[in-house]
Short mmCIF file of C-alpha atoms in Angstrom, two decimals:
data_model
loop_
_atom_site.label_atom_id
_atom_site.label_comp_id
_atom_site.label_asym_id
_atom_site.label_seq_id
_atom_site.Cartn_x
_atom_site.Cartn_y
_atom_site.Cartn_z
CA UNK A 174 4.11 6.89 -35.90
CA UNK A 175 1.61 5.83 -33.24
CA UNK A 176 1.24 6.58 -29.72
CA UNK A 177 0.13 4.42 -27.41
CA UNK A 178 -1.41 5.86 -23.95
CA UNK A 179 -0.39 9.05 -22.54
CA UNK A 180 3.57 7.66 -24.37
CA UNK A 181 4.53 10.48 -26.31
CA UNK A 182 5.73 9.34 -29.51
CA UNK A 183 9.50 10.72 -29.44
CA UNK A 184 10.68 10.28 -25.74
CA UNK A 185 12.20 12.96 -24.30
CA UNK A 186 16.13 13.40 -24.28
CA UNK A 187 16.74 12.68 -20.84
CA UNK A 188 14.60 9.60 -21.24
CA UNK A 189 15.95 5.98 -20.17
CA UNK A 190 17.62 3.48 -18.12
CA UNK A 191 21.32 3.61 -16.74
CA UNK A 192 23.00 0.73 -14.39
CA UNK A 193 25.95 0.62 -12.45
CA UNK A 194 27.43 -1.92 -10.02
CA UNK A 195 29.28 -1.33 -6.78
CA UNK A 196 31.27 -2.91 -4.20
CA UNK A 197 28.85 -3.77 -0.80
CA UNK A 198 31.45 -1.32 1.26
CA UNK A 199 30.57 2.17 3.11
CA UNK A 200 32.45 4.38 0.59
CA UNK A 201 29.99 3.34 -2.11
CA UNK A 202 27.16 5.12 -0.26
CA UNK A 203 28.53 8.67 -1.36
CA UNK A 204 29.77 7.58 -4.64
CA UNK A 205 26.21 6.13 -6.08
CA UNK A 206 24.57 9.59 -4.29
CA UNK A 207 26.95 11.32 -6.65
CA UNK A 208 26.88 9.37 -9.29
CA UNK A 209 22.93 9.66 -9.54
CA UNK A 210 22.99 13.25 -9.21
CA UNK A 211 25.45 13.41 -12.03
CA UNK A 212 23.37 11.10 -14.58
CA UNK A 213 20.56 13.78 -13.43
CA UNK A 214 22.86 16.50 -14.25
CA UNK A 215 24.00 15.19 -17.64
CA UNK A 216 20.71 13.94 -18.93
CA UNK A 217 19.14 17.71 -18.46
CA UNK A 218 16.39 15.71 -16.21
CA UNK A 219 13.63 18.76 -15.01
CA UNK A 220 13.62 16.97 -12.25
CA UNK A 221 12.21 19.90 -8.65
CA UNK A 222 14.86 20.66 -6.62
CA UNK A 223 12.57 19.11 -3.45
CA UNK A 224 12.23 15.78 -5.75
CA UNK A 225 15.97 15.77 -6.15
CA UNK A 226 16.79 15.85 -2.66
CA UNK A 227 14.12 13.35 -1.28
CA UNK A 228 15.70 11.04 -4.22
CA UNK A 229 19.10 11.87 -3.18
CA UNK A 230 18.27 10.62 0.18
CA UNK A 231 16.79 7.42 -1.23
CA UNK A 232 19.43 6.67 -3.01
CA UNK A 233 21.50 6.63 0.62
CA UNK A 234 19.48 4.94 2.38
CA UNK A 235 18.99 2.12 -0.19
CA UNK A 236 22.93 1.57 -0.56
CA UNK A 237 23.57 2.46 2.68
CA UNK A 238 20.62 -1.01 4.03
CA UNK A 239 22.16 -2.82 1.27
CA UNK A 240 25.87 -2.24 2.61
CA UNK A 241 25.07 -2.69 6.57
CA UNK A 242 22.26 -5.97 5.81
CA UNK A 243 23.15 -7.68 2.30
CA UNK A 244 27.29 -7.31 2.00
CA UNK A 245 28.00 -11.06 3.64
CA UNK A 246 26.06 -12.95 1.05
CA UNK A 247 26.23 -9.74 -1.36
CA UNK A 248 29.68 -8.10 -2.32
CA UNK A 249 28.83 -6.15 -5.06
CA UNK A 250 25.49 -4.32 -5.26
CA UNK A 251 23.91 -2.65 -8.59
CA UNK A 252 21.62 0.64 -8.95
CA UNK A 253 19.84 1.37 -11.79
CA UNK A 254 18.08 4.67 -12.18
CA UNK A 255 15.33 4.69 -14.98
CA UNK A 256 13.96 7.96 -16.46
CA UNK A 257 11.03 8.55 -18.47
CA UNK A 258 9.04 12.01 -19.53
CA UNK A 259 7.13 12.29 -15.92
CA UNK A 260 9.26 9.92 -13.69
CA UNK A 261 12.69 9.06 -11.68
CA UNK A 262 12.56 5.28 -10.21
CA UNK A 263 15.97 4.17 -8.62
CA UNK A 264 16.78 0.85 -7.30
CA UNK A 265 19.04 -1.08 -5.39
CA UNK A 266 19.46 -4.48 -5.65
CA UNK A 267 21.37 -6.96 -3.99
CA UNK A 268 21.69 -11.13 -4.00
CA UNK A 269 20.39 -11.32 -0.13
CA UNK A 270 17.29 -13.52 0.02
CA UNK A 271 15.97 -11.34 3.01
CA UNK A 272 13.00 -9.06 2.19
CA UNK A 273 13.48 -5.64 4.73
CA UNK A 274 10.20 -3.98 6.02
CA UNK A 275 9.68 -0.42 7.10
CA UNK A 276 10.05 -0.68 11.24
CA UNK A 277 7.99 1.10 13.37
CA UNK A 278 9.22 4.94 14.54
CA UNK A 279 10.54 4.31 17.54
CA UNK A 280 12.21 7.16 19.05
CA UNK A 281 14.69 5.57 21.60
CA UNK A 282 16.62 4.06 18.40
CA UNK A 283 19.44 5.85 16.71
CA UNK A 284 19.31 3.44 13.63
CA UNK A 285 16.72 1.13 11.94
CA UNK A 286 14.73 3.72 10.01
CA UNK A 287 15.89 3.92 6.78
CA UNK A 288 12.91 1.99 5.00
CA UNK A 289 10.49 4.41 7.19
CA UNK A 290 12.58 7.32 5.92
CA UNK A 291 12.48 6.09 2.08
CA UNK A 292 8.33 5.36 2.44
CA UNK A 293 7.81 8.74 3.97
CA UNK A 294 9.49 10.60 1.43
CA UNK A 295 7.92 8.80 -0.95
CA UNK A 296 4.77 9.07 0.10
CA UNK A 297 5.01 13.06 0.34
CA UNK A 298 6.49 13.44 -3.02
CA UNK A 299 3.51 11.58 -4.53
CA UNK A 300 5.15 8.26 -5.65
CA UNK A 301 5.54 4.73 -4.76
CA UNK A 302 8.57 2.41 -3.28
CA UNK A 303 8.22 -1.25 -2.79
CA UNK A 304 10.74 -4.61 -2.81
CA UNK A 305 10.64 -7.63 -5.15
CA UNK A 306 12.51 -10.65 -4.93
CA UNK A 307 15.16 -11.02 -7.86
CA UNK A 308 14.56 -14.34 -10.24
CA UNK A 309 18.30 -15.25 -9.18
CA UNK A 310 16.83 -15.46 -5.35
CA UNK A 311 17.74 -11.92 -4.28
CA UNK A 312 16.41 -8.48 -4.15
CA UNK A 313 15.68 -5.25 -5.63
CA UNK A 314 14.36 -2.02 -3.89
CA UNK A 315 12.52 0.49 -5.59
CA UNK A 316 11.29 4.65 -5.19
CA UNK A 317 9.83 6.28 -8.10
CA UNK A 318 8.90 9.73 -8.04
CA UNK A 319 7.20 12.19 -10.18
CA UNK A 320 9.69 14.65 -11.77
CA UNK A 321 7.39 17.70 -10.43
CA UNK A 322 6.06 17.86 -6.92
CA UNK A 323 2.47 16.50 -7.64
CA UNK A 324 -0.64 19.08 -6.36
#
């Protein structure tokens, strides 16, 4: 069998892509938190206890801008969580044509930083988050980060 690139030829066990769908409501911000940490769980990903958390968070803040920005012209929401032999990428996507940006820290405001939050964690854990507009005119939001804290 060949091997293409730094691919291993047999991908690992905990190696691949899962999807789930969700109503756009507040009690799905727990429930896809859990939910990712048990596909984690199950899968045996070797995923750092620091990585795990910071993707935890993600995963909240994702559903949780989807929920409070997307749930009028978006009612049901999907994350997807895809897994291979150095990475954890989760995403949120939603049918609302309206790309978010990171806002700037301001300190007076109780809310609004959620995208800042997700970037910064990110950023520390040595991986890479962006948005992309969906071929059916909405969007998805991404994180991926390395399954070891990288030096």
């Amino acid at each position: 069998m060949e091997s293409r690139g730094s691919c291993p030829a047999h991908p690992a066990s905990y190696e691949g892509v899962w999807r789930f769908t969700a109503p756009a409501v507040d009690v799905s911000v727990p429930r896809a938190r859990h939910a990712v940490r048990d596909l984690l769980d199950r899968q045996g990903v070797p995923v750092q206890d620091d990585i795990l958390q910071g993707l935890l968070l993600i995963v909240s803040e994702l559903v949780t801008n989807a929920v409070r920005h997307a749930a009028l012209l978006s009612p049901e929401l999907a994350v997807e969580v895809a897994i291979d032999a150095e990475w954890v990428r989760v995403s949120v996507e939603d049918s609302h044509p309206y790309r978010p940006t990171a806002l700037e820290t301001d300190h007076a405001r109780t809310g609004g930083r959620g995208l800042l939050l997700v970037r910064e964690i990110t950023a520390q854990a040595g991986g890479s988050c962006d948005v992309e507009h969906t071929a059916g005119g909405g969007k998805v939001v991404w994180a991926a980060l390395p399954l070891k804290t990288q030096l």
